[in-house]
């Protein structure tokens, strides 16, 4: 879908990104880097249909690819529709020559995360005037081992049914105003072994997948 927006507002977000100073090694820093504004130049220039038609006439009259006009552009990936369930998949591998190596670094993640700095100002399912899009953590998948072998375990929060989340899924909107984490008990699950754990244990895990449910 291609839309034409005012250049002054096209890259605006629900919350001011300029005030962010995300700690390196945190999920906020990952999101900030993933949604940063990029400049496309040289071999990354964008094909401009308007410029091409202006210089070469109608598109069907262009006989050579050399006649296409490419221009410098700005690119930014932002969230246009805040999901009921937010799943964050951390890239835990890096290239080491011709091989892949697992990244074992701990990435900090919060119990409640605000996606507003990473959402477009015209986010479709955020009420007008809202400057927060909050999510509460309810699940973590952790991997131990190497790229060749290992073991997956999970942390899951047992909690009461979230009626506001049901409204969001079924009707596309919610009246929820909660800003605190959903209350519940965390459990660590490894195959058939299940045991209760503290939230501090969960937040210190080496997350591979993070699961959040929307609060606001």
Short mmCIF file of C-alpha atoms in Angstrom, two decimals:
data_model
loop_
_atom_site.label_atom_id
_atom_site.label_comp_id
_atom_site.label_asym_id
_atom_site.label_seq_id
_atom_site.Cartn_x
_atom_site.Cartn_y
_atom_site.Cartn_z
CA UNK A 1 0.00 0.00 0.00
CA UNK A 2 1.45 3.33 -1.08
CA UNK A 3 0.17 6.53 0.50
CA UNK A 4 1.20 10.14 0.20
CA UNK A 5 1.72 11.94 3.49
CA UNK A 6 2.97 15.34 4.50
CA UNK A 7 6.79 14.96 4.73
CA UNK A 8 6.69 16.88 8.02
CA UNK A 9 4.41 14.30 9.68
CA UNK A 10 5.20 11.10 7.75
CA UNK A 11 7.86 10.04 10.27
CA UNK A 12 6.09 11.24 13.42
CA UNK A 13 5.44 8.76 16.23
CA UNK A 14 2.87 8.64 19.05
CA UNK A 15 5.56 9.45 21.62
CA UNK A 16 8.65 11.57 21.09
CA UNK A 17 11.59 9.35 20.09
CA UNK A 18 14.04 12.19 20.66
CA UNK A 19 13.52 11.85 24.41
CA UNK A 20 14.50 8.19 24.32
CA UNK A 21 17.95 7.18 25.46
CA UNK A 22 17.63 3.39 25.32
CA UNK A 23 20.23 1.40 27.20
CA UNK A 24 22.36 -0.69 24.88
CA UNK A 25 21.66 -4.38 25.36
CA UNK A 26 17.97 -3.78 26.08
CA UNK A 27 14.85 -4.61 24.10
CA UNK A 28 14.16 -0.87 23.87
CA UNK A 29 17.49 -0.38 22.12
CA UNK A 30 16.66 -3.25 19.73
CA UNK A 31 13.30 -1.67 18.85
CA UNK A 32 14.88 1.78 18.51
CA UNK A 33 17.49 0.46 16.09
CA UNK A 34 14.93 -1.56 14.11
CA UNK A 35 12.66 1.48 13.67
CA UNK A 36 15.33 4.13 13.12
CA UNK A 37 15.13 6.57 10.20
CA UNK A 38 17.36 5.47 7.30
CA UNK A 39 18.56 7.48 4.31
CA UNK A 40 18.56 5.65 0.97
CA UNK A 41 21.30 6.92 -1.35
CA UNK A 42 23.58 5.73 -4.17
CA UNK A 43 22.76 2.08 -5.01
CA UNK A 44 19.88 2.14 -2.49
CA UNK A 45 18.02 5.01 -4.17
CA UNK A 46 14.26 4.63 -4.58
CA UNK A 47 12.58 4.30 -7.95
CA UNK A 48 10.35 7.37 -8.30
CA UNK A 49 7.37 6.86 -10.64
CA UNK A 50 6.45 10.55 -10.49
CA UNK A 51 9.96 11.65 -11.47
CA UNK A 52 10.10 9.01 -14.19
CA UNK A 53 6.82 10.10 -15.75
CA UNK A 54 7.80 13.76 -15.48
CA UNK A 55 11.07 13.18 -17.37
CA UNK A 56 10.09 10.36 -19.72
CA UNK A 57 6.34 10.58 -20.19
CA UNK A 58 3.84 7.77 -19.51
CA UNK A 59 5.31 4.59 -18.08
CA UNK A 60 4.24 2.44 -21.03
CA UNK A 61 6.37 4.61 -23.32
CA UNK A 62 9.57 3.80 -21.47
CA UNK A 63 11.58 1.29 -23.50
CA UNK A 64 14.80 1.19 -21.52
CA UNK A 65 15.39 0.63 -17.82
CA UNK A 66 18.01 3.37 -18.00
CA UNK A 67 15.21 5.89 -18.33
CA UNK A 68 13.83 5.15 -14.90
CA UNK A 69 14.57 7.91 -12.41
CA UNK A 70 15.91 7.00 -8.97
CA UNK A 71 16.00 9.48 -6.11
CA UNK A 72 17.33 9.77 -2.58
CA UNK A 73 14.71 8.86 0.01
CA UNK A 74 14.09 8.29 3.69
CA UNK A 75 12.83 5.00 5.07
CA UNK A 76 11.44 4.14 8.48
CA UNK A 77 9.59 1.05 9.69
CA UNK A 78 6.91 1.90 12.26
CA UNK A 79 3.93 0.03 13.71
CA UNK A 80 0.69 1.13 12.03
CA UNK A 81 -1.64 -1.26 13.89
CA UNK A 82 -0.89 -2.17 17.51
CA UNK A 83 -1.53 -5.94 17.89
CA UNK A 84 -3.51 -7.50 20.77
CA UNK A 85 -0.58 -9.89 21.30
CA UNK A 86 2.95 -8.63 20.74
CA UNK A 87 5.57 -11.27 19.87
CA UNK A 88 9.19 -10.17 19.79
CA UNK A 89 11.69 -12.56 18.19
CA UNK A 90 15.31 -11.82 19.08
CA UNK A 91 17.96 -12.60 16.49
CA UNK A 92 20.35 -14.77 18.47
CA UNK A 93 22.90 -15.62 15.81
CA UNK A 94 25.69 -13.82 14.00
CA UNK A 95 27.94 -14.63 11.08
CA UNK A 96 31.49 -15.69 11.95
CA UNK A 97 33.13 -16.08 8.56
CA UNK A 98 31.19 -18.84 6.82
CA UNK A 99 29.71 -20.10 10.07
CA UNK A 100 26.87 -19.02 12.31
CA UNK A 101 27.49 -18.36 15.97
CA UNK A 102 24.89 -18.13 18.70
CA UNK A 103 24.62 -14.82 20.57
CA UNK A 104 24.46 -15.61 24.29
CA UNK A 105 24.29 -12.00 25.48
CA UNK A 106 21.54 -11.16 27.96
CA UNK A 107 19.03 -8.68 26.54
CA UNK A 108 17.16 -6.68 29.17
CA UNK A 109 13.38 -6.59 28.81
CA UNK A 110 10.71 -5.04 31.06
CA UNK A 111 7.56 -6.46 32.58
CA UNK A 112 5.60 -3.61 30.96
CA UNK A 113 6.71 -2.09 27.66
CA UNK A 114 5.46 1.04 25.89
CA UNK A 115 5.37 0.78 22.09
CA UNK A 116 4.26 4.38 21.50
CA UNK A 117 7.74 5.62 20.44
CA UNK A 118 7.72 2.91 17.76
CA UNK A 119 4.17 3.48 16.47
CA UNK A 120 3.16 5.87 13.71
CA UNK A 121 1.29 8.95 14.89
CA UNK A 122 -1.69 7.65 12.87
CA UNK A 123 -1.70 4.20 14.51
CA UNK A 124 -5.09 2.80 13.52
CA UNK A 125 -6.32 1.28 16.78
CA UNK A 126 -5.03 3.79 19.31
CA UNK A 127 -7.54 6.27 20.70
CA UNK A 128 -6.96 9.90 19.73
CA UNK A 129 -4.90 11.69 22.35
CA UNK A 130 -3.26 8.54 23.70
CA UNK A 131 0.50 8.76 23.90
CA UNK A 132 1.06 5.30 25.40
CA UNK A 133 0.62 1.81 23.96
CA UNK A 134 1.34 -0.49 26.89
CA UNK A 135 1.91 -4.24 26.94
CA UNK A 136 2.34 -6.67 29.84
CA UNK A 137 4.75 -9.62 29.66
CA UNK A 138 3.13 -13.06 30.00
CA UNK A 139 5.52 -15.49 28.31
CA UNK A 140 9.21 -16.04 27.52
CA UNK A 141 10.91 -18.76 25.50
CA UNK A 142 14.56 -19.42 26.34
CA UNK A 143 17.11 -21.50 24.41
CA UNK A 144 20.17 -23.09 25.96
CA UNK A 145 22.90 -24.72 23.92
CA UNK A 146 24.51 -23.96 20.57
CA UNK A 147 23.38 -23.40 16.97
CA UNK A 148 23.64 -27.16 16.37
CA UNK A 149 21.86 -28.46 19.45
CA UNK A 150 20.14 -27.24 22.59
CA UNK A 151 17.01 -27.20 24.68
CA UNK A 152 13.99 -24.90 24.77
CA UNK A 153 12.26 -23.97 28.02
CA UNK A 154 9.50 -21.48 28.77
CA UNK A 155 8.36 -19.05 31.43
CA UNK A 156 4.59 -18.52 31.55
CA UNK A 157 2.47 -16.31 33.80
CA UNK A 158 -0.70 -17.91 35.13
CA UNK A 159 -3.23 -15.09 35.33
CA UNK A 160 -6.95 -14.30 35.25
CA UNK A 161 -8.75 -13.91 31.94
CA UNK A 162 -8.18 -10.50 30.36
CA UNK A 163 -11.64 -9.34 29.23
CA UNK A 164 -10.24 -6.14 27.77
CA UNK A 165 -7.92 -8.19 25.57
CA UNK A 166 -10.90 -10.25 24.38
CA UNK A 167 -12.68 -7.04 23.37
CA UNK A 168 -9.62 -5.93 21.46
CA UNK A 169 -9.38 -9.25 19.59
CA UNK A 170 -13.11 -9.56 18.82
CA UNK A 171 -14.05 -5.90 18.25
CA UNK A 172 -10.75 -4.25 17.43
CA UNK A 173 -11.00 -1.85 20.35
CA UNK A 174 -10.64 -1.85 24.11
CA UNK A 175 -11.60 0.42 26.97
CA UNK A 176 -8.72 -0.85 29.10
CA UNK A 177 -6.90 1.76 31.14
CA UNK A 178 -4.57 -0.51 33.13
CA UNK A 179 -0.97 0.61 33.30
CA UNK A 180 0.32 -2.02 35.73
CA UNK A 181 1.48 -5.56 34.87
CA UNK A 182 -1.23 -8.19 34.81
CA UNK A 183 -1.14 -9.95 38.20
CA UNK A 184 -0.32 -13.64 38.31
CA UNK A 185 2.19 -16.35 39.20
CA UNK A 186 5.17 -17.16 36.97
CA UNK A 187 6.13 -20.76 36.22
CA UNK A 188 9.22 -22.25 34.57
CA UNK A 189 8.43 -25.16 32.25
CA UNK A 190 11.06 -27.63 31.01
CA UNK A 191 9.54 -30.68 29.34
CA UNK A 192 7.36 -32.23 32.08
CA UNK A 193 9.00 -30.33 34.93
CA UNK A 194 7.06 -27.25 36.12
CA UNK A 195 8.00 -25.05 39.05
CA UNK A 196 6.96 -21.57 40.30
CA UNK A 197 9.57 -18.81 39.92
CA UNK A 198 9.91 -15.14 40.81
CA UNK A 199 9.55 -12.34 38.28
CA UNK A 200 13.21 -11.44 38.83
CA UNK A 201 14.15 -14.93 37.63
CA UNK A 202 12.06 -14.40 34.50
CA UNK A 203 13.57 -10.99 33.74
CA UNK A 204 17.09 -12.40 34.08
CA UNK A 205 16.49 -15.16 31.52
CA UNK A 206 18.18 -15.25 28.13
CA UNK A 207 15.06 -14.55 26.09
CA UNK A 208 14.66 -15.86 22.57
CA UNK A 209 10.96 -15.08 22.20
CA UNK A 210 8.96 -12.56 24.23
CA UNK A 211 5.16 -12.54 24.47
CA UNK A 212 3.25 -9.45 25.64
CA UNK A 213 -0.50 -8.77 25.91
CA UNK A 214 -1.91 -5.32 25.39
CA UNK A 215 -2.93 -3.24 28.40
CA UNK A 216 -3.67 0.18 26.88
#
